[in-house]
Amino acid sequence: MRAGSPLKIAVVAGEESGDLLGADIIRALQSEHGATELIGVGGPHLKALGLSSLFDAQDIALIGIGAIVKDLPRLIWRISRTARDIVAAKPDCLITIDSPEFSLRVAKKVRALAPEIPIIHYVCPTVWAWRPGRAPAMKPYVDHILCVLPFEVDVLARLDGPPGTYVGHRLTHEKGVQTAALMQAQKSTPLPQDEKKLLVLPGSRRSEASALIGFFGEAVASLHKRGHRMKVFFPTVEHLAPLVRAATENWVVKPEITTDAESKWHAFGEADAAMIASGTVSLELALAGVPMYSCYALDPLTKLAVRLLTTWSALLPNVIADRPIVTEVYERYIRAETIVRHMEALFEDTELRAWQKAGFSEVVRRMATDRPSGEISAEVVKQVIADKKRGAKPLSL
């Protein structure tokens, strides 16, 4: 592709995390090609770069099987409209980002209507965790996958999926993570009599936070009763702040509730240990070096799908390091007093704490890249466009 030539990029990003990833790629492309025309669906970060979203990206930010089933009619209509509008715009390529239940259906329709348009999917679907048949099913309509976890390239090859490239994870170059990791590296392990710094992270979705916050509150109360002096940090998101304040109003140790990113990363840097809901936060904590104990309560329909899981662990640090770094418990096995014993083991200089810290170092090593993910992704996008134009075989980096 000729440097400096203008590009027209179609992008579909349904969640804020995808909006950020898309914006990283577009900025990298614009730095070389100047103004880039955008078509598709995205949030404020892509809009700031010139995207006029076809509709509110929140309309497709569906989480969990239950949410997808409930919103299915609108989802189907949005898929059809998005695909038609993208094909009509004749872009140089389509980049679909995460939200696979929506974005990959758009990709499939676009390929059927305009097979000449290169299609790149950013964030590999969790074919390593469940429904591995999705990998070969993507091959006819996805030319390349930008992988954010280092083991996913090999998984796609083993499952006969589209070719993939590990482009790194946005978190590895996140300034907040780097600041927290530096603070953790400079911390000394607390002594038994020291005030402990505890992170409480029951999730960013209302359903999961509601399910776990009671257990976490009981655990805090029990730790206090067992003689621990504590400072409790409770970073959350703006829309959950009222729920969190109401639920923690009678806690024996009042948490420091914050909603801004700077306070969150400072809390990560200060923390001695964390009790968390399973999710991306586990990777944030691992990269920052914060010992943790993970719990998760499933929604009713997701419970029915548990038998389809093929992964040995649902926690990213464990899967990346390929060993059980962090203990994870689900559903009826979540007990406040069990959480308490794990927090006590992680607060002090124990073998469990050392095991987690060593595991986190391995996670950091395996995820390291020499450049931000947006820059690496932009290079792959340009190569896929060039290969498609000259009819070359799919890129395999």
Coordinates of C-alpha atoms in Angstrom, one line a residue:
M1 CA 0.0 0.0 0.0
R2 CA 1.3 3.4 -0.9
A3 CA 2.3 5.5 2.1
G4 CA 0.2 8.7 2.4
S5 CA -2.7 7.4 0.2
P6 CA -6.1 8.1 1.8
L7 CA -8.0 5.2 3.3
K8 CA -11.7 4.5 3.9
I9 CA -12.1 2.2 6.8
A10 CA -15.3 0.5 8.0
V11 CA -15.3 -0.3 11.7
V12 CA -17.8 -2.0 14.0
A13 CA -17.1 -1.5 17.8
G14 CA -20.0 -2.1 20.2
E15 CA -18.4 -1.7 23.6
E16 CA -16.1 1.0 25.0
S17 CA -13.1 -1.3 25.1
G18 CA -13.6 -2.0 21.4
D19 CA -14.0 1.7 20.7
L20 CA -10.7 2.3 22.4
L21 CA -9.0 -0.4 20.4
G22 CA -10.5 0.9 17.1
A23 CA -9.3 4.4 17.9
D24 CA -5.8 3.1 18.5
I25 CA -5.6 1.6 15.0
I26 CA -7.2 4.6 13.3
R27 CA -4.8 7.0 15.0
A28 CA -1.8 4.8 13.8
L29 CA -3.2 4.7 10.3
Q30 CA -3.9 8.4 10.2
S31 CA -0.3 9.2 11.3
E32 CA 0.8 7.6 8.0
H33 CA -2.1 8.2 5.6
G34 CA -3.5 11.5 6.9
A35 CA -7.3 11.9 7.0
T36 CA -9.0 8.5 7.1
E37 CA -12.7 8.3 6.2
L38 CA -14.6 6.2 8.6
I39 CA -18.0 4.4 8.3
G40 CA -19.7 2.1 10.8
V41 CA -20.5 1.9 14.5
G42 CA -18.5 3.2 17.4
G43 CA -18.4 5.3 20.5
P44 CA -16.8 8.6 21.6
H45 CA -13.2 7.7 20.9
L46 CA -13.9 6.7 17.2
K47 CA -16.3 9.6 16.8
A48 CA -13.5 12.0 17.9
L49 CA -11.5 10.7 14.9
G50 CA -14.3 11.4 12.4
L51 CA -16.7 8.5 12.7
S52 CA -20.4 9.3 12.3
S53 CA -21.8 6.2 14.0
L54 CA -24.7 4.5 12.2
F55 CA -26.4 4.2 15.6
D56 CA -25.6 4.3 19.3
A57 CA -22.9 1.7 19.9
Q58 CA -24.5 0.9 23.3
D59 CA -27.3 -0.8 21.4
I60 CA -25.0 -3.7 20.6
A61 CA -23.0 -3.8 23.9
L62 CA -24.7 -7.1 25.0
I63 CA -23.2 -9.1 27.8
G64 CA -24.1 -12.7 28.5
I65 CA -26.4 -15.2 26.7
G66 CA -29.5 -13.9 28.5
A67 CA -29.0 -10.3 27.2
I68 CA -28.5 -11.6 23.7
V69 CA -31.7 -13.7 23.6
K70 CA -33.7 -10.9 25.1
D71 CA -32.6 -8.4 22.5
L72 CA -32.5 -10.7 19.5
P73 CA -35.0 -9.0 17.2
R74 CA -33.3 -5.6 17.4
L75 CA -29.9 -7.3 17.1
I76 CA -30.9 -9.0 13.8
W77 CA -32.2 -5.7 12.3
R78 CA -29.1 -3.8 13.3
I79 CA -26.8 -6.5 11.7
S80 CA -28.6 -6.3 8.4
R81 CA -28.6 -2.5 8.3
T82 CA -25.0 -2.2 9.3
A83 CA -23.8 -4.7 6.6
R84 CA -25.8 -2.9 3.9
D85 CA -24.5 0.5 4.8
I86 CA -20.9 -0.7 4.9
V87 CA -21.1 -2.4 1.5
A88 CA -22.6 0.7 0.0
A89 CA -19.6 2.8 1.2
K90 CA -17.1 0.5 -0.5
P91 CA -14.4 0.7 2.2
D92 CA -10.8 -0.4 1.8
C93 CA -11.4 -2.9 4.6
L94 CA -13.8 -3.8 7.4
I95 CA -12.5 -4.0 11.0
T96 CA -14.9 -5.7 13.4
I97 CA -13.9 -5.4 17.1
D98 CA -14.9 -7.9 19.8
S99 CA -18.8 -8.2 20.4
P100 CA -18.7 -11.3 18.2
E101 CA -22.4 -12.1 18.4
F102 CA -23.0 -8.9 16.5
S103 CA -19.8 -8.0 14.7
L104 CA -19.1 -11.4 13.2
R105 CA -22.6 -11.6 11.8
V106 CA -22.0 -8.2 10.2
A107 CA -18.8 -9.6 8.8
K108 CA -20.5 -12.7 7.3
K109 CA -23.1 -10.6 5.6
V110 CA -20.6 -8.1 4.2
R111 CA -18.5 -11.0 2.8
A112 CA -21.6 -12.5 1.1
L113 CA -22.6 -9.1 -0.4
A114 CA -19.1 -7.8 -1.3
P115 CA -16.4 -10.6 -1.2
E116 CA -13.8 -8.1 -2.4
I117 CA -13.7 -6.2 0.9
P118 CA -10.9 -7.4 3.3
I119 CA -12.2 -8.3 6.8
I120 CA -10.1 -8.2 9.9
H121 CA -11.5 -9.1 13.3
Y122 CA -9.9 -7.6 16.4
V123 CA -10.0 -9.6 19.7
C124 CA -10.2 -13.3 19.0
P125 CA -13.5 -14.9 20.1
T126 CA -12.9 -17.2 23.1
V127 CA -12.7 -20.3 21.0
W128 CA -10.1 -21.6 23.5
A129 CA -12.7 -21.5 26.3
W130 CA -15.9 -22.7 24.6
R131 CA -17.5 -23.5 21.2
P132 CA -14.2 -24.2 19.4
G133 CA -16.2 -24.8 16.2
R134 CA -16.4 -21.1 15.8
A135 CA -12.8 -21.0 14.7
P136 CA -13.2 -22.9 11.4
A137 CA -16.6 -21.3 10.9
M138 CA -15.0 -17.8 10.7
K139 CA -12.5 -18.8 8.1
P140 CA -14.7 -18.2 5.0
Y141 CA -15.5 -14.6 6.0
V142 CA -12.6 -13.3 8.2
D143 CA -9.3 -12.8 6.5
H144 CA -7.2 -12.2 9.6
I145 CA -7.6 -12.0 13.4
L146 CA -5.8 -9.5 15.6
C147 CA -5.1 -11.5 18.8
V148 CA -4.7 -9.8 22.2
L149 CA -3.6 -12.9 24.1
P150 CA -0.3 -14.6 23.2
F151 CA -1.6 -18.2 23.0
E152 CA -4.5 -17.4 20.6
V153 CA -2.5 -17.6 17.4
D154 CA -1.6 -21.2 18.0
V155 CA -5.1 -22.0 19.1
L156 CA -6.5 -20.6 15.8
A157 CA -4.0 -22.7 13.8
R158 CA -4.8 -25.8 15.8
L159 CA -8.6 -25.3 15.3
D160 CA -8.2 -24.5 11.6
G161 CA -9.4 -20.9 12.0
P162 CA -8.4 -17.8 10.2
P163 CA -4.7 -16.8 10.5
G164 CA -3.9 -14.6 13.5
T165 CA -1.3 -12.2 14.7
Y166 CA -0.5 -11.4 18.4
V167 CA -0.6 -7.6 18.4
G168 CA -0.3 -7.2 22.2
H169 CA -2.8 -6.2 24.8
R170 CA -3.7 -2.5 25.3
L171 CA -3.2 -2.9 29.0
T172 CA 0.5 -3.8 28.7
H173 CA 1.2 -0.2 27.6
E174 CA -1.5 1.4 29.8
K175 CA 0.2 4.2 31.9
G176 CA -2.0 3.5 34.8
V177 CA -1.0 -0.2 34.9
Q178 CA 2.7 0.8 34.6
T179 CA 2.4 3.2 37.4
A180 CA 0.6 0.7 39.7
A181 CA 3.2 -2.0 38.8
L182 CA 6.0 0.4 39.8
M183 CA 4.3 1.2 43.1
Q184 CA 3.9 -2.5 43.7
A185 CA 7.6 -3.2 42.9
Q186 CA 8.6 -0.6 45.5
K187 CA 6.3 -1.9 48.2
S188 CA 7.4 -4.2 51.0
T189 CA 5.3 -7.1 52.2
P190 CA 3.2 -5.9 55.2
L191 CA 3.9 -7.2 58.6
P192 CA 1.1 -8.9 60.7
Q193 CA 0.6 -5.7 62.7
D194 CA 0.6 -3.3 59.8
E195 CA -2.6 -1.7 58.3
K196 CA -3.6 -3.8 55.3
K197 CA -4.6 -2.2 52.0
L198 CA -7.5 -4.2 50.5
L199 CA -9.1 -3.9 47.1
V200 CA -12.7 -4.8 46.6
L201 CA -13.8 -5.4 43.0
P202 CA -17.1 -7.2 42.6
G203 CA -17.5 -6.4 38.9
S204 CA -18.6 -3.6 36.6
R205 CA -22.0 -5.1 35.7
R206 CA -25.0 -4.6 38.0
S207 CA -25.9 -8.3 38.1
E208 CA -22.4 -9.5 39.1
A209 CA -21.8 -6.7 41.6
S210 CA -25.2 -7.3 43.3
A211 CA -24.4 -11.0 43.5
L212 CA -20.9 -10.6 45.1
I213 CA -21.0 -7.4 47.1
G214 CA -22.7 -9.1 50.1
F215 CA -20.1 -11.9 50.3
F216 CA -17.3 -9.3 50.1
G217 CA -18.9 -7.2 52.8
E218 CA -19.1 -10.2 55.1
A219 CA -15.5 -11.0 54.4
V220 CA -14.4 -7.4 55.3
A221 CA -16.4 -7.6 58.5
S222 CA -14.8 -11.0 59.4
L223 CA -11.3 -9.7 58.7
H224 CA -11.9 -6.7 61.0
K225 CA -13.3 -9.1 63.7
R226 CA -10.1 -11.2 63.4
G227 CA -8.0 -8.2 64.3
H228 CA -6.9 -6.8 60.9
R229 CA -6.6 -3.0 60.6
M230 CA -7.5 -2.2 57.0
K231 CA -8.0 0.5 54.5
V232 CA -10.5 -0.7 51.9
F233 CA -10.3 0.6 48.3
F234 CA -13.5 0.2 46.2
P235 CA -12.9 1.5 42.6
T236 CA -16.1 1.2 40.6
V237 CA -17.8 2.6 37.5
E238 CA -20.0 5.7 37.5
H239 CA -23.3 3.9 36.8
L240 CA -22.7 1.5 39.7
A241 CA -21.6 4.1 42.3
P242 CA -25.1 4.6 43.8
L243 CA -25.5 0.8 44.3
V244 CA -22.1 0.5 45.8
R245 CA -22.7 3.4 48.2
A246 CA -26.0 1.9 49.4
A247 CA -24.6 -1.6 49.7
T248 CA -21.6 -0.5 51.8
E249 CA -23.3 2.0 54.0
N250 CA -23.2 -0.3 57.0
W251 CA -19.9 -1.9 56.5
V252 CA -17.8 -1.9 59.6
V253 CA -14.8 -0.6 57.6
K254 CA -16.0 2.2 55.3
P255 CA -14.5 1.7 51.8
E256 CA -13.0 4.5 49.8
I257 CA -15.3 4.5 46.8
T258 CA -13.9 6.1 43.6
T259 CA -15.0 6.2 39.9
D260 CA -12.0 7.9 38.2
A261 CA -9.1 6.1 36.5
E262 CA -6.4 7.9 38.4
S263 CA -7.8 6.8 41.8
K264 CA -8.2 3.2 40.5
W265 CA -4.6 2.8 39.5
H266 CA -3.4 4.4 42.7
A267 CA -5.5 1.9 44.6
F268 CA -3.9 -0.9 42.6
G269 CA -0.5 0.4 43.4
E270 CA -1.3 0.6 47.2
A271 CA -3.1 -2.7 47.5
D272 CA -1.7 -5.7 49.4
A273 CA -4.4 -8.0 48.1
A274 CA -7.8 -8.0 46.2
M275 CA -11.1 -9.9 46.3
I276 CA -12.5 -9.7 42.8
A277 CA -15.2 -10.8 40.3
S278 CA -13.6 -12.9 37.5
G279 CA -13.0 -10.8 34.4
T280 CA -10.6 -8.5 32.7
V281 CA -9.8 -6.9 36.1
S282 CA -7.8 -10.1 36.9
L283 CA -5.4 -9.3 34.0
E284 CA -5.1 -5.7 35.1
L285 CA -4.2 -6.8 38.6
A286 CA -1.8 -9.5 37.4
L287 CA 0.1 -6.9 35.2
A288 CA 0.2 -4.5 38.2
G289 CA 1.4 -7.3 40.5
V290 CA -1.5 -7.4 43.0
P291 CA -2.3 -10.8 44.7
M292 CA -6.0 -11.7 44.4
Y293 CA -8.8 -14.2 45.0
S294 CA -11.5 -14.5 42.3
C295 CA -15.2 -15.3 42.5
Y296 CA -17.9 -15.3 40.0
A297 CA -21.7 -15.7 40.0
L298 CA -23.3 -16.7 36.7
D299 CA -26.5 -15.4 35.2
P300 CA -29.2 -18.2 34.8
L301 CA -28.7 -18.8 31.0
T302 CA -24.9 -18.8 31.3
K303 CA -25.2 -21.5 33.9
L304 CA -26.8 -23.7 31.4
A305 CA -23.9 -23.2 29.0
V306 CA -21.2 -24.1 31.6
R307 CA -21.1 -27.7 30.2
L308 CA -19.9 -26.3 26.9
L309 CA -16.7 -24.9 28.4
T310 CA -13.5 -26.4 27.2
T311 CA -11.0 -24.3 29.1
W312 CA -9.4 -25.5 32.3
S313 CA -9.6 -22.0 33.8
A314 CA -11.8 -19.0 33.2
L315 CA -9.2 -16.6 34.7
L316 CA -6.9 -14.9 32.1
P317 CA -3.7 -14.8 34.2
N318 CA -4.0 -18.6 34.7
V319 CA -4.7 -19.3 31.1
I320 CA -1.8 -17.1 29.8
A321 CA 0.8 -18.5 32.3
D322 CA -0.7 -22.0 31.7
R323 CA -0.7 -22.7 35.4
P324 CA -3.1 -22.0 38.3
I325 CA -1.7 -18.8 39.7
V326 CA -4.9 -17.4 41.2
T327 CA -7.7 -19.4 43.0
E328 CA -11.1 -19.0 41.4
V329 CA -14.4 -20.1 42.8
Y330 CA -17.9 -20.1 41.3
E331 CA -21.6 -20.1 42.5
R332 CA -22.3 -22.1 45.6
Y333 CA -18.6 -22.4 46.5
I334 CA -18.4 -18.7 47.2
R335 CA -18.1 -18.3 51.0
A336 CA -17.1 -15.2 52.9
E337 CA -15.0 -17.2 55.4
T338 CA -13.1 -18.8 52.6
I339 CA -12.4 -15.4 51.1
V340 CA -11.1 -14.3 54.5
R341 CA -8.5 -17.1 54.8
H342 CA -7.2 -16.4 51.3
M343 CA -6.9 -12.7 52.0
E344 CA -4.9 -13.5 55.2
A345 CA -2.6 -15.7 53.2
L346 CA -2.1 -13.1 50.5
F347 CA -1.6 -10.2 53.0
E348 CA 1.6 -11.6 54.4
D349 CA 4.9 -13.1 53.2
T350 CA 3.5 -16.6 52.4
E351 CA 4.2 -19.2 49.8
L352 CA 0.8 -18.4 48.2
R353 CA 1.7 -14.7 47.8
A354 CA 5.1 -15.6 46.4
W355 CA 3.5 -18.1 44.0
Q356 CA 1.2 -15.4 42.6
K357 CA 3.9 -12.8 42.3
A358 CA 6.1 -15.2 40.4
G359 CA 3.1 -16.1 38.2
F360 CA 2.4 -12.5 37.4
S361 CA 6.0 -12.0 36.3
E362 CA 5.5 -14.8 33.8
V363 CA 2.2 -13.2 32.5
V364 CA 4.1 -9.9 32.0
R365 CA 6.9 -11.7 30.1
R366 CA 4.5 -13.6 27.8
M367 CA 2.4 -10.6 27.0
A368 CA 5.3 -8.2 26.3
T369 CA 5.5 -6.3 22.9
D370 CA 8.0 -3.7 21.8
R371 CA 5.3 -1.3 20.6
P372 CA 1.7 -0.4 21.5
S373 CA -0.9 -2.7 20.1
G374 CA -2.5 0.0 17.9
E375 CA 0.7 0.4 15.9
I376 CA 1.2 -3.3 15.4
S377 CA -2.4 -3.8 14.4
A378 CA -2.3 -0.9 11.9
E379 CA 0.6 -2.6 10.1
V380 CA -1.3 -5.9 9.9
V381 CA -4.4 -4.1 8.6
K382 CA -2.3 -2.4 5.8
Q383 CA -0.8 -5.8 4.8
V384 CA -4.2 -7.5 4.7
I385 CA -5.6 -4.8 2.5
A386 CA -2.6 -5.0 0.1
D387 CA -2.7 -8.8 0.0
K388 CA -6.5 -8.8 -0.8
K389 CA -6.0 -6.3 -3.6
R390 CA -3.4 -8.5 -5.3
G391 CA -5.2 -11.7 -4.6
A392 CA -2.5 -13.1 -2.3
K393 CA -3.1 -15.9 0.2
P394 CA -4.2 -14.7 3.7
L395 CA -1.4 -13.1 5.7
S396 CA 0.2 -15.3 8.3
L397 CA 2.5 -13.5 10.6

